[in-house]
Amino acid sequence: MNIVRVALDLPVPKLFDYLAPDCLESDIGRRVSVPFGKGSRTGVIVGLAAASEQPDAKLKAVTAILRDMPALPADWLALCEFCASYYHTPLGEVTSFALPPMLRRGKLPRIKKALRGAFACLPSAIPITQHAATPSTPAPAPVLPQLMAAQQSAVEAIFTTNGFHAMLLHGVTGSGKTEVYLRAIDRVLARGGQALMLVPEIALTPQLEGRVAARFPGANIVCANSGMTDAARARGFIEALGGRAEIVLGTRLAVFMPLPRLQLIIVDEEHDASFKQQEGLRYSARDVAVWRAHQLNIPIVLGSATPSLETFHHAQPRSAPATVQSQTSHATFPSRGGDSSSPQGVSDSLPGSAVGRCGGGASRYRMLELPERAVAEAMPIVRIVDTRREKLQEGLSAVLLAGLQQRLERGEQSLVFLNRRGYAPVLACPPCGWVSRCRRCAANLVVHLADQRLRCHHCGFEALIPRACPDCGNVDLLPFGRGTQRLEAMLAERFPAARVLRVDRDSASTPKKWQALLATIHAGEADILVGTQMLAKGHDFPLLTLVGAVGADAALFAADFRAPERLFAQLMQVGGRSGRADLPGEVLIQTEYPEHPLYRALVDHDYARFARTQLEERRIAGFPPFSFQAMLRAEARDIEQSLVFLSAARRAAEALAHGVTLYDPVPMRLQRLMTLERGQLLVESLSRPALQAFLAKWMETLYALKMPAGLRWHLDVDPLEF
Ligand code: ADP
Ligand code: ZN
Ligand code: ZN
C-alpha cells in the first residue's frame, strides 16, 4: 500500500497514481502536492492502492502529503464522488471546487492564536465521537415569541421522525418560517450538533446573519459565500471541518462544507435559481443538500413561499393523478450504478422510495404549511389592471399613477417593479433600420443613459452612445422600449416633489452601495422606488404600501417553460414586501391578459392552485418533474462547428440510448456569446436512473472523441436554462 490515488483538477475523468512510501490509511482525504508535467499540482488523496495499473517505472513520487490540517472525512469524499458521478464531472474538478481556493492551492490561512483549539497541531481528523460540542458561552437569552400552532407542529415534525426525512416548509413571507428554522437550529445545538443553512445570495441578506447571531449569541457561526476573502473562507472551512463551527450559513457553495456533527440542513427560498450553478460544476445545491441529508440520515427542511414545482410535486400525496400516471415515481436520485464507492442502496432509499416504506398515499416530502402571517397585518390586496383599452403614459396606467399620487400624499412608499435594467433595451435609427447590436453576442446593446453608454447585458461589452447613426449619419436615434432608468426619469418628471430611488444591479453594484440604498429606504428618505427583482429578496420595508408591476406579461409566453413559475415567485415575493406593520399593502399588476390563471391565482394568494395547474401542464407536455433532462452544449467560432460536434455526439448516443429521447442539435436562443457560437442537444427520459446510466456511457464516448481545436463542450444535468 504505497500508492496514493489522487484527484487532480483536470478535465479528464480519472484519478492519478503516485508513489508515497510513507502514506497511511489516515492520509485518505488529505491534500497532496504532486509533480505533474513540468510543474506541480495540489490534489486530494481519495484512496490507497497496493498496485497501480501503470507500470512502476512511470510512477512518480508525491512531493508532500499535507498533514497540516485534519483530513477531509469519508462522507465529504463520498459527497464529492456523488456529484462527480451525478453531474458527470471529473472527481478532481469536484473536490477542487468544493475546497476554498486557498486550500485548493495547498495553502493554509493564518489562524489567530485566540481561536479555540489550534487545528494546526492536530495529527489527523478528530473522530466524531471524541469531539464534544463547543460549549456556548452564556449570554443573555433572547426573548422568544410564542410559536403559533402551525410553527410548533412544524418544529415537532422535524424532530419526531429519526433519520433522513425531507420537509417542505411552505408559507408566505412573514408566516414565520425563519422562526421555525431558528427553533430547529436551537435544538440541534442543544444536542451538540451542527446545522447547515443555505440561502440564496447571502451578500444581499446580511440581516439574516444578524438575526441568527442575535439568537445564538455564544455560538460559533461560520459564513460561507463567494464574497468573502480567500483567507476567511479557508478559516471557516477549517472551523467546520474541525467540528468547531456550530452553524454554517452560506450560499450554494456551503453545501460542500465538511461538518462532522451535521444534524440538520435548511434550504431557505429553495425555489431560487441561484442554487443552481451555471458554469463549471453545474450542480443544484438544493438537490445535493437532499442527497447529503440522506447520506447522513438527517432531516432537511426546504422552505419557500413559492416552492419550485419539483419540490411541490414531491410534497403532494402520491395518489394524486399527476403522479400516478407518471412512470417516474421512484427516481428522485440516481443509483451510482456499479460504482462500489457509492453508499449502499442509495437509489432505493432516496426520497422517491417513500412509496415503498409508507405505502401508496405518502409523499416523498412532508408538507408543512404555515397558513398565516405571524405578524398582525393581512396579506396585501392584489389587483389586476387591464391595460388593453388604455393609452399608457410611459408604460404606466392611470390606476397606478393615481395610486402613486395617493401614497405620496400620505407619506408612504411605493415601488414600481420592472425586471429590466437600463434605460431602454435597444437604440435604433428608424430611417435606416440600424439597431445597437453587440459585436460579440447575438444580443442588443442596452441603452444606459445614466452613464451615456450602450452595454451588453450578456458579455459586458460597452461603448459610448453614438451621436449619430453609424450607418447613415442620422442624429435622431431613438431608444426603444423601457427599462428601470427610463421609468425613474419619467417618474421624477411626473412627480417632481417625490424622491425617486432606483434599485437594480447598476445602482447597487457593490455591497456597500446596496447597503446604502437599503438604509435610505428604511429611513423613509425615498418615496417611489423603481426596482428589479433585486428588491424582492428578503427585505422588509415597513413604509411600503404599494407595489406596481409593469412589463410582467413577457414571461407568460417565454420560450422557457419555467418562466411562469419564476414570474409567479417574483410577483409574490415583491408583493410580500408591502403591507407590513400597521399599513395595509396593495399590489397592482398591469397586464393585457387579466384572465390569465397565473394572475388570478396571485389575486387569491393561492400558490397551490397555480402550482397544480402548472404541474398538470407539465405532465401533459412531459416536462420536469415528470421527465428528467440533460443538455449537452457546445461552443465554437462558428455555429456549424458546434452543430457538427453535437450531431456526432447524437450519433454516438443512438446505440446507447435505452428509454432516453434524443432531440436534434439546435442553435441556442442566444446563439452568439462572447464571439462564440453555441448549440445545444437535449436528452430526456422518464426515468432518472435510465438517463444517468445513458449519460455515463455517453460521456465515456465523448471524452474519447477527438475534438477539433477551438471547440468546447459541457453537460448540464437537470438544466434550468434553455
Ligand atoms: P418568514 O421567514 O416566513 O418571512 P419570519 O420568521 O421572519 O417569517 O417571521 C416574520 C416576523 O414575525 C418576524 O419579525 C418574526 O420575528 C415574527 N414572528 C415569527 N413567529 C412569530 C410568533 N410566533 N409570534 C410573534 N412573532 C413572530
Ligand atoms: Zn455581448
Ligand atoms: Zn441610420
Coordinates of N, CA and C in Angstrom, one line a residue, residues 14-130:
K14 N -10.5 10.7 -14.6 CA -9.7 9.7 -14.0 C -8.9 10.2 -12.8
L15 N -8.4 9.2 -12.0 CA -7.6 9.5 -10.9 C -6.1 9.3 -11.3
F16 N -5.2 9.9 -10.5 CA -3.8 9.8 -10.8 C -3.0 9.1 -9.7
D17 N -2.2 8.1 -10.1 CA -1.5 7.3 -9.1 C -0.1 7.9 -8.9
Y18 N 0.3 8.0 -7.6 CA 1.7 8.4 -7.2 C 2.2 7.5 -6.2
L19 N 3.5 7.4 -6.1 CA 4.2 6.6 -5.1 C 4.2 7.5 -3.8
A20 N 3.9 6.9 -2.7 CA 4.0 7.6 -1.4 C 4.4 6.5 -0.4
P21 N 5.7 6.3 -0.2 CA 6.1 5.2 0.7 C 5.6 5.3 2.1
D22 N 5.5 6.5 2.6 CA 5.2 6.7 4.0 C 3.7 7.0 4.2
C23 N 2.8 6.7 3.2 CA 1.4 7.1 3.4 C 0.7 6.1 4.3
L24 N -0.3 6.6 4.9 CA -1.1 5.9 5.9 C -2.6 5.9 5.5
E25 N -3.3 5.0 6.1 CA -4.7 4.9 5.9 C -5.3 6.3 6.2
S26 N -4.8 6.9 7.2 CA -5.4 8.2 7.7 C -5.0 9.3 6.8
D27 N -4.3 9.1 5.7 CA -4.0 10.1 4.8 C -5.0 10.3 3.7
I28 N -5.9 9.3 3.7 CA -7.1 9.5 2.7 C -7.8 10.7 3.1
G29 N -8.1 11.6 2.2 CA -8.8 12.9 2.5 C -7.8 14.0 2.7
R30 N -6.5 13.7 2.6 CA -5.6 14.8 2.8 C -5.2 15.4 1.4
R31 N -4.8 16.7 1.5 CA -4.3 17.3 0.3 C -2.9 16.8 0.0
V32 N -2.5 16.8 -1.2 CA -1.2 16.3 -1.5 C -0.6 17.1 -2.7
S33 N 0.7 17.3 -2.6 CA 1.3 18.1 -3.6 C 2.1 17.1 -4.5
V34 N 1.9 17.1 -5.8 CA 2.5 16.1 -6.7 C 3.1 16.8 -7.9
P35 N 4.1 16.1 -8.5 CA 4.7 16.6 -9.7 C 3.7 16.3 -10.8
F36 N 3.5 17.2 -11.8 CA 2.6 17.0 -12.9 C 3.2 17.7 -14.1
G37 N 3.4 17.0 -15.2 CA 4.0 17.6 -16.4 C 5.3 18.3 -16.0
K38 N 5.5 19.5 -16.3 CA 6.7 20.2 -15.9 C 6.6 20.9 -14.6
G39 N 5.4 20.9 -14.0 CA 5.2 21.7 -12.8 C 4.7 20.8 -11.7
S40 N 4.0 21.4 -10.8 CA 3.4 20.6 -9.7 C 2.0 21.0 -9.5
R41 N 1.2 20.2 -8.8 CA -0.2 20.4 -8.6 C -0.6 20.0 -7.2
T42 N -1.7 20.5 -6.7 CA -2.2 20.0 -5.4 C -3.5 19.3 -5.7
G43 N -3.7 18.2 -5.1 CA -4.9 17.4 -5.3 C -5.3 16.8 -3.9
V44 N -6.3 15.9 -4.0 CA -6.7 15.3 -2.8 C -6.6 13.8 -2.9
I45 N -6.0 13.2 -1.8 CA -5.9 11.7 -1.8 C -7.3 11.1 -1.6
V46 N -7.7 10.3 -2.5 CA -9.1 9.7 -2.4 C -9.0 8.2 -2.1
G47 N -7.8 7.6 -2.2 CA -7.6 6.2 -1.9 C -6.2 5.8 -1.9
L48 N -6.0 4.6 -1.3 CA -4.6 4.0 -1.3 C -4.7 2.7 -2.2
A49 N -3.6 2.3 -2.7 CA -3.6 1.1 -3.5 C -2.2 0.4 -3.3
A50 N -2.3 -0.9 -3.5 CA -1.1 -1.7 -3.4 C -0.3 -1.7 -4.7
A51 N -1.1 -1.6 -5.8 CA -0.5 -1.7 -7.1 C -1.2 -0.7 -8.0
S52 N -0.6 -0.3 -9.0 CA -1.2 0.7 -10.0 C -1.3 0.0 -11.3
E53 N -2.3 0.4 -12.1 CA -2.4 -0.1 -13.5 C -1.2 0.4 -14.3
Q54 N -0.6 1.4 -13.9 CA 0.5 2.0 -14.6 C 1.8 1.2 -14.3
P55 N 2.7 1.1 -15.3 CA 4.0 0.4 -15.0 C 4.7 1.2 -13.9
D56 N 5.3 0.5 -13.0 CA 6.1 1.1 -11.9 C 7.0 2.2 -12.3
A57 N 7.7 1.9 -13.4 CA 8.7 2.9 -13.9 C 8.1 4.2 -14.2
K58 N 6.8 4.2 -14.5 CA 6.2 5.5 -14.9 C 5.7 6.3 -13.7
L59 N 5.6 5.6 -12.6 CA 5.0 6.3 -11.4 C 6.0 7.3 -10.8
K60 N 5.5 8.5 -10.5 CA 6.3 9.4 -9.8 C 5.9 9.5 -8.3
A61 N 6.8 10.0 -7.6 CA 6.5 10.1 -6.1 C 5.9 11.4 -5.8
V62 N 5.0 11.4 -4.8 CA 4.4 12.6 -4.3 C 5.5 13.6 -3.8
T63 N 5.2 14.9 -3.9 CA 6.2 15.8 -3.3 C 6.0 15.9 -1.8
A64 N 4.7 16.1 -1.4 CA 4.4 16.1 0.0 C 3.0 15.8 0.3
I65 N 2.7 15.1 1.4 CA 1.4 14.9 1.9 C 1.1 16.0 2.9
L66 N 0.1 16.8 2.7 CA -0.1 18.0 3.5 C -0.9 17.5 4.8
R67 N -0.1 17.4 5.9 CA -0.8 16.9 7.1 C -1.0 18.0 8.1
D68 N -1.1 19.2 7.5 CA -1.2 20.4 8.4 C -2.7 20.7 8.8
M69 N -3.6 20.0 8.2 CA -5.0 20.2 8.7 C -5.7 18.8 8.7
P70 N -6.8 18.7 9.5 CA -7.4 17.4 9.5 C -7.8 16.9 8.1
A71 N -7.7 15.6 7.9 CA -8.1 15.0 6.6 C -9.6 15.3 6.4
L72 N -9.9 15.4 5.1 CA -11.3 15.5 4.8 C -12.0 14.2 5.0
P73 N -13.1 14.2 5.7 CA -13.7 12.9 6.1 C -14.3 12.1 5.0
A74 N -14.6 10.9 5.2 CA -15.1 10.0 4.2 C -16.4 10.4 3.7
D75 N -17.2 11.0 4.5 CA -18.6 11.4 4.0 C -18.4 12.6 3.0
W76 N -17.4 13.4 3.3 CA -17.1 14.6 2.4 C -16.7 14.0 1.0
L77 N -15.8 13.1 1.0 CA -15.3 12.5 -0.2 C -16.5 11.8 -0.9
A78 N -17.3 11.1 -0.2 CA -18.5 10.5 -0.8 C -19.4 11.5 -1.5
L79 N -19.6 12.6 -0.8 CA -20.4 13.7 -1.4 C -19.8 14.2 -2.7
C80 N -18.5 14.4 -2.7 CA -17.8 14.8 -4.0 C -18.0 13.7 -5.0
E81 N -17.8 12.4 -4.6 CA -18.0 11.4 -5.6 C -19.4 11.3 -6.2
F82 N -20.4 11.5 -5.3 CA -21.7 11.6 -5.8 C -21.9 12.7 -6.9
C83 N -21.4 13.9 -6.6 CA -21.5 15.0 -7.5 C -20.8 14.7 -8.8
A84 N -19.6 14.0 -8.7 CA -18.8 13.7 -9.9 C -19.6 12.7 -10.8
S85 N -20.3 11.8 -10.1 CA -21.0 10.8 -10.9 C -22.3 11.3 -11.4
Y86 N -23.0 12.1 -10.6 CA -24.3 12.6 -11.0 C -24.3 13.7 -12.1
Y87 N -23.3 14.6 -11.9 CA -23.1 15.7 -12.8 C -22.1 15.3 -13.9
H88 N -21.6 14.1 -13.9 CA -20.6 13.6 -14.9 C -19.5 14.6 -15.1
T89 N -18.9 14.9 -14.0 CA -17.7 15.9 -13.9 C -16.6 15.1 -13.3
P90 N -15.4 15.3 -13.8 CA -14.2 14.6 -13.1 C -14.1 14.8 -11.6
L91 N -13.9 13.8 -10.8 CA -13.8 13.9 -9.4 C -12.9 15.1 -8.9
G92 N -11.7 15.2 -9.6 CA -10.8 16.2 -9.3 C -11.3 17.6 -9.4
E93 N -12.1 17.8 -10.4 CA -12.8 19.1 -10.6 C -13.7 19.4 -9.5
V94 N -14.4 18.3 -9.0 CA -15.4 18.5 -7.9 C -14.7 18.8 -6.6
T95 N -13.7 18.0 -6.3 CA -13.0 18.2 -5.0 C -12.3 19.6 -5.0
S96 N -11.8 19.9 -6.1 CA -11.2 21.2 -6.2 C -12.2 22.4 -6.0
F97 N -13.3 22.2 -6.6 CA -14.4 23.2 -6.5 C -14.9 23.3 -5.0
A98 N -15.0 22.1 -4.4 CA -15.6 22.0 -3.1 C -14.7 22.6 -2.0
L99 N -13.4 22.7 -2.3 CA -12.5 23.3 -1.4 C -12.4 24.8 -1.6
P100 N -12.2 25.6 -0.5 CA -12.0 27.0 -0.7 C -10.7 27.2 -1.5
P101 N -10.6 28.3 -2.3 CA -9.5 28.5 -3.2 C -8.1 28.3 -2.5
M102 N -8.0 28.9 -1.3 CA -6.7 28.8 -0.7 C -6.3 27.4 -0.3
L103 N -7.2 26.6 0.1 CA -6.9 25.2 0.5 C -6.6 24.4 -0.8
R104 N -7.4 24.8 -1.8 CA -7.2 24.1 -3.1 C -5.8 24.3 -3.6
R105 N -5.2 25.4 -3.4 CA -3.8 25.7 -3.8 C -2.8 25.1 -2.9
G106 N -3.2 24.4 -1.9 CA -2.2 23.8 -1.0 C -1.8 24.7 0.1
K107 N -2.4 25.8 0.3 CA -2.0 26.8 1.3 C -2.9 26.6 2.5
L108 N -2.6 27.4 3.6 CA -3.4 27.4 4.8 C -3.6 28.9 5.2
P109 N -4.7 29.2 5.7 CA -4.8 30.6 6.2 C -4.1 30.7 7.5
R110 N -3.7 32.0 7.8 CA -3.1 32.2 9.1 C -4.2 32.2 10.2
I111 N -4.0 31.5 11.3 CA -5.0 31.4 12.3 C -4.6 32.2 13.5
K112 N -5.5 33.0 14.0 CA -5.1 33.8 15.2 C -5.0 32.8 16.4
K113 N -4.1 33.1 17.3 CA -3.9 32.2 18.4 C -5.1 32.1 19.2
A114 N -5.9 33.2 19.2 CA -7.1 33.3 20.1 C -8.1 32.3 19.7
L115 N -8.0 31.8 18.5 CA -9.1 30.8 18.0 C -9.0 29.5 18.9
R116 N -10.2 29.1 19.3 CA -10.2 27.9 20.2 C -9.6 26.7 19.5
G117 N -8.7 26.1 20.2 CA -8.1 24.9 19.7 C -7.3 25.1 18.4
A118 N -6.0 25.1 18.5 CA -5.2 25.3 17.3 C -5.3 24.0 16.4
F119 N -5.9 24.1 15.3 CA -6.1 22.9 14.4 C -4.7 22.4 13.9
A120 N -3.8 23.3 13.8 CA -2.6 23.0 13.0 C -1.8 21.9 13.7
C121 N -1.9 21.7 15.0 CA -1.2 20.7 15.6 C -1.9 19.3 15.7
L122 N -3.2 19.4 15.2 CA -3.9 18.1 15.3 C -3.3 17.1 14.3
P123 N -3.1 15.9 14.8 CA -2.4 14.9 14.0 C -3.3 14.4 12.8
S124 N -4.6 14.3 13.0 CA -5.4 13.8 12.0 C -6.8 14.2 12.3
A125 N -7.7 13.7 11.5 CA -9.1 14.1 11.7 C -9.6 13.6 13.1
I126 N -10.4 14.4 13.7 CA -10.9 14.1 15.0 C -12.1 13.1 14.9
P127 N -12.1 12.0 15.5 CA -13.2 11.1 15.4 C -14.4 11.8 16.0
I128 N -15.6 11.7 15.3 CA -16.7 12.5 15.7 C -17.1 12.3 17.2
T129 N -17.0 11.0 17.6 CA -17.5 10.7 19.0 C -16.6 11.4 20.1
Q130 N -15.4 11.6 19.7 CA -14.5 12.2 20.7 C -14.6 13.7 20.8

